[in-house]
Short mmCIF file of C-alpha atoms in Angstrom, two decimals:
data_model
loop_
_atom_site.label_atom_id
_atom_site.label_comp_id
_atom_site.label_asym_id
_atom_site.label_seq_id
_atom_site.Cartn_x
_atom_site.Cartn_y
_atom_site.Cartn_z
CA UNK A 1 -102.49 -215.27 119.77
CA UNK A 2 -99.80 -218.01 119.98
CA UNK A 3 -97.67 -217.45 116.83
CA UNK A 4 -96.23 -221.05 116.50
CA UNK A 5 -96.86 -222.59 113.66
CA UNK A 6 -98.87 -226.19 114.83
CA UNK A 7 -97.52 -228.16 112.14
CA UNK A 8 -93.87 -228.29 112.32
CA UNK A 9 -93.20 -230.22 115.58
CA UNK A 10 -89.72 -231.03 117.01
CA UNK A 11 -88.18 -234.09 119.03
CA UNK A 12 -85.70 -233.65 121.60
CA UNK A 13 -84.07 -235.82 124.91
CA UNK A 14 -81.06 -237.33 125.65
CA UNK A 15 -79.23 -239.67 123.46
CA UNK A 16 -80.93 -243.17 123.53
CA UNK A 17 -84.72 -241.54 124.62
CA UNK A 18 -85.81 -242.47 121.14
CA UNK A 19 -86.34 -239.72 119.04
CA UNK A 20 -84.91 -240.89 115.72
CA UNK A 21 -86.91 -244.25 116.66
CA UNK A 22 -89.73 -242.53 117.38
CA UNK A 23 -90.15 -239.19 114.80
CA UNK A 24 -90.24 -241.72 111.52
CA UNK A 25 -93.26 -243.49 113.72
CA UNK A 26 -95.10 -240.42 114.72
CA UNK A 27 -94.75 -238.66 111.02
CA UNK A 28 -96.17 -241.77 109.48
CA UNK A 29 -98.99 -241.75 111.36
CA UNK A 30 -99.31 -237.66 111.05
CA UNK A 31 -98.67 -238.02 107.51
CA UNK A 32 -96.07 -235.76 108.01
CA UNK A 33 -92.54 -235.56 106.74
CA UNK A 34 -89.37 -236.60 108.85
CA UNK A 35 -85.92 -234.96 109.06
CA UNK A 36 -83.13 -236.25 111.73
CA UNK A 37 -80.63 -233.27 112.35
CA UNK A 38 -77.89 -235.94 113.22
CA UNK A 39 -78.72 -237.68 109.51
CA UNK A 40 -78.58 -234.48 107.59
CA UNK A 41 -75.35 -233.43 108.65
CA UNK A 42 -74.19 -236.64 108.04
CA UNK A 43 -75.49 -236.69 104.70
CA UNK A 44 -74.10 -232.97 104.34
CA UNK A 45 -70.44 -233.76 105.35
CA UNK A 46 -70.28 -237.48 104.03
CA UNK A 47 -69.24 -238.42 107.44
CA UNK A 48 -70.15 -240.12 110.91
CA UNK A 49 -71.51 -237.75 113.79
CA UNK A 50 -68.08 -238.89 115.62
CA UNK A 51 -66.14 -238.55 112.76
CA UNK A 52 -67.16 -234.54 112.58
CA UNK A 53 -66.76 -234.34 116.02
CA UNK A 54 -63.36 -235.79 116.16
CA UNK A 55 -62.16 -234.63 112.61
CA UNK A 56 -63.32 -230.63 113.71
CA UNK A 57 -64.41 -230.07 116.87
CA UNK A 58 -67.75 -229.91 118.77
CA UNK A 59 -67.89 -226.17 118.07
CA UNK A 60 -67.98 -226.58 114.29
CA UNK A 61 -70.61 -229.59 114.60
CA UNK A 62 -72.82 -226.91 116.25
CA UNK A 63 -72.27 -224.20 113.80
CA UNK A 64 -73.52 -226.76 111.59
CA UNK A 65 -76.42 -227.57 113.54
CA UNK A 66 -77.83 -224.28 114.20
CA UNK A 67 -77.98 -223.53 110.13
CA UNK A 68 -79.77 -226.79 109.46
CA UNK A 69 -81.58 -225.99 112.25
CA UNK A 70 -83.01 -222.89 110.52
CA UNK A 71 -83.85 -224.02 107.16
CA UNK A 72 -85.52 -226.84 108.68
CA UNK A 73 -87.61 -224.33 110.76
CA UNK A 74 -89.14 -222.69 107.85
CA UNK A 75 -90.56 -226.71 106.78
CA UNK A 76 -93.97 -227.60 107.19
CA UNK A 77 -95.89 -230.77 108.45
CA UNK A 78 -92.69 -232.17 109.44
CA UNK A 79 -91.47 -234.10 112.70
CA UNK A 80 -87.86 -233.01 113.44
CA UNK A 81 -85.52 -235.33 115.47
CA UNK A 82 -82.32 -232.86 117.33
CA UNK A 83 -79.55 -234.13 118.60
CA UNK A 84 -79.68 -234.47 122.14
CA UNK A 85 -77.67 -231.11 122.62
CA UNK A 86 -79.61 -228.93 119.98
CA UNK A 87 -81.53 -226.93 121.99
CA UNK A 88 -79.02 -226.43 124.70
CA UNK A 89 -77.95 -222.56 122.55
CA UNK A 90 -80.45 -220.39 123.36
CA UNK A 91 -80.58 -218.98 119.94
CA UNK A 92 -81.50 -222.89 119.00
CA UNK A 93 -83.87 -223.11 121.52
CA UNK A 94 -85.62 -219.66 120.64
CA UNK A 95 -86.14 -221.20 116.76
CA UNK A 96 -88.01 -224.12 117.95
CA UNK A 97 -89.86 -222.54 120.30
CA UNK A 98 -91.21 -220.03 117.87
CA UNK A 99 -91.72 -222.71 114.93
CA UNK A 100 -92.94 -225.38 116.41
CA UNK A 101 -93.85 -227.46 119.13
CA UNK A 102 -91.08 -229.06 120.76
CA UNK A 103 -91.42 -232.36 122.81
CA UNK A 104 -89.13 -233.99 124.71
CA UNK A 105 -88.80 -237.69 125.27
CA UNK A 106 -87.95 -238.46 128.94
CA UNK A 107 -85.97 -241.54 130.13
CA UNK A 108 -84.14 -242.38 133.45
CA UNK A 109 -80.67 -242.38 133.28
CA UNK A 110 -80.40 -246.13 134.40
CA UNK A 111 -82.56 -246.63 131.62
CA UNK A 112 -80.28 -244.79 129.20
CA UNK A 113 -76.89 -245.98 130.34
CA UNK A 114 -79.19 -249.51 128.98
CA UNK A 115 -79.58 -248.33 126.10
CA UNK A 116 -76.23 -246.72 125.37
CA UNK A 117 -73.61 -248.98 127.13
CA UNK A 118 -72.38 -250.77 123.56
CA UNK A 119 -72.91 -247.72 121.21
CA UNK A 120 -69.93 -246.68 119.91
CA UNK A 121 -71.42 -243.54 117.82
CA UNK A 122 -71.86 -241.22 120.58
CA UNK A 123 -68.74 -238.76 120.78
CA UNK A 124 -70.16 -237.07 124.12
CA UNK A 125 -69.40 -240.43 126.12
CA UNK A 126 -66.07 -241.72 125.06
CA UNK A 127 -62.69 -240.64 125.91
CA UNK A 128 -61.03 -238.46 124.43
CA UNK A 129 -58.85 -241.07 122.66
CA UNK A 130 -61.59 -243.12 121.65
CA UNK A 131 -62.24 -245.74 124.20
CA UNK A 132 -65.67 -246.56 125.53
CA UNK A 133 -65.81 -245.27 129.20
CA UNK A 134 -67.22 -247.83 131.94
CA UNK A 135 -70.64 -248.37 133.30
CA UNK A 136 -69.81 -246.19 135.87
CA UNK A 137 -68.23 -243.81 134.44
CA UNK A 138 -71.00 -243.55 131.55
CA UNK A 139 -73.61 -243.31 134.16
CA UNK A 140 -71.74 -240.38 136.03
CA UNK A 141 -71.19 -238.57 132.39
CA UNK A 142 -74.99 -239.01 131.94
CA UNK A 143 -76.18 -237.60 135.01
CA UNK A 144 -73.74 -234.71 134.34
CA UNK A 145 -74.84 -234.27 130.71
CA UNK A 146 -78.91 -234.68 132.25
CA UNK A 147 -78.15 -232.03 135.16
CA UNK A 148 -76.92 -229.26 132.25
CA UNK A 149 -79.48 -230.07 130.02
CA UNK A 150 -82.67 -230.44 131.73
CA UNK A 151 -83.30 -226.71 132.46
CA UNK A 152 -83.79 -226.78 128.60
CA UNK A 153 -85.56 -230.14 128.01
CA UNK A 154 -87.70 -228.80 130.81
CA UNK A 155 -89.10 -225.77 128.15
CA UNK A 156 -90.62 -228.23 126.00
CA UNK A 157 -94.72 -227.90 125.23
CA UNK A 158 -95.67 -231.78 126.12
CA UNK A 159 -92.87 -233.88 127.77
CA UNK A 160 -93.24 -237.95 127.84
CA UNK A 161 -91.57 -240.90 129.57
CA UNK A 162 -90.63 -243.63 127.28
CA UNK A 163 -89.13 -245.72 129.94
CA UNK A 164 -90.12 -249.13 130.09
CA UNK A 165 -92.89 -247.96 127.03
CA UNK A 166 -93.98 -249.70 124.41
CA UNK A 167 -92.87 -247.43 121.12
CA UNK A 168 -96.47 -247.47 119.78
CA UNK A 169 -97.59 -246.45 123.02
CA UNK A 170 -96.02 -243.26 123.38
CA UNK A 171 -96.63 -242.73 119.90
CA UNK A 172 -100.68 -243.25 120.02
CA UNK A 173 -100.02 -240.90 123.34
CA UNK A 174 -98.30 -238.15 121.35
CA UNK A 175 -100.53 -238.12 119.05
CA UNK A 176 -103.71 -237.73 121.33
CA UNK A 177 -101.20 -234.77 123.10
CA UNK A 178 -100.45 -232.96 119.66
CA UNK A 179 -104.49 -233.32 118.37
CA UNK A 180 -105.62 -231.53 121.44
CA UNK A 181 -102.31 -229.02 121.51
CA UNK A 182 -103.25 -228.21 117.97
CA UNK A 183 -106.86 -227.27 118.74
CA UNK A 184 -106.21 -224.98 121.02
CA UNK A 185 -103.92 -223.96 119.14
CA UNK A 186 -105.67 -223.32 115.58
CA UNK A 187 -107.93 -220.68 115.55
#
């Protein structure tokens, strides 16, 4: 008996794969409800993602995280966009794994360094002081950040390319993926 519960289903990937694009699409057309981890702790300390990181420290942005993380695990019919680092703490990982089903939204990192290259709201890849690091050197903190994280993105129940993808596409494909995962699933 798998004890997940098949309506509470969380996003993950790295920044830029298109989860907060994506969730909003895919709980729509689930009629589910949407929550973006990065939003509500925006929402909960009135400021920026790089502002918390910057104004406290990566560690407390986490600590922050993981509580959201549980009261959100105890929603129902709900699509959950993490932050690309969520479920890199076990004890993060082990919630979403036993409340949900967790899918992660893979992209090449040519692809993301595309997507990312003029965002200036990522803390992981800028400087310390602020500045925007190069092409280069944002492709070389990608790969790094990919290499540490994939063991963990790997864990996920249905995992998806959205390179070069259409949005709707690979959200008519998760859906297909999640209506036969929750057969098997239900009872």
């Amino acid at each position: 008996m798998i004890s997940r519960k098949k309506d509470l289903i969380y996003l993950t990937g790295f920044m830029g794969s298109g989860k907060s694009t994506i969730a909003p699409m895919l709980a729509n057309t689930l009629g589910f409800s949407h929550v973006d981890i990065d939003k509500e702790i925006e929402a909960l300390t009135s400021k920026k993602i790089t502002e918390v990181f910057s104004d406290f420290g990566e560690e407390y942005f986490r600590d922050l995280e993981h509580h959201l993380l549980v009261s959100i695990s105890m929603m129902d019919e709900c699509i959950v966009s993490l932050g690309g680092g969520t479920i890199t703490s076990q004890s993060n990982l082990e919630i979403v794994k036993t409340s949900g089903i967790l899918i992660y939204l893979r992209v090449r990192p040519e692809n993301i360094l595309k997507r990312l290259k003029y965002k200036t709201d990522r803390p992981l890849i800028k400087f310390i002081n602020g500045k925007q690091l190069s092409e280069e050197q944002l492709l070389y903190k990608i790969n790094q950040l990919l290499k540490q994280r994939e063991q963990y993105y790997a864990q996920a129940d249905i995992v998806v390319n959205t390179d070069d993808k259409a949005i709707g596409i690979t959200v008519d494909q998760l859906v297909t993926e999640l209506r036969t995962m929750m057969k098997r699933i239900d009872p």
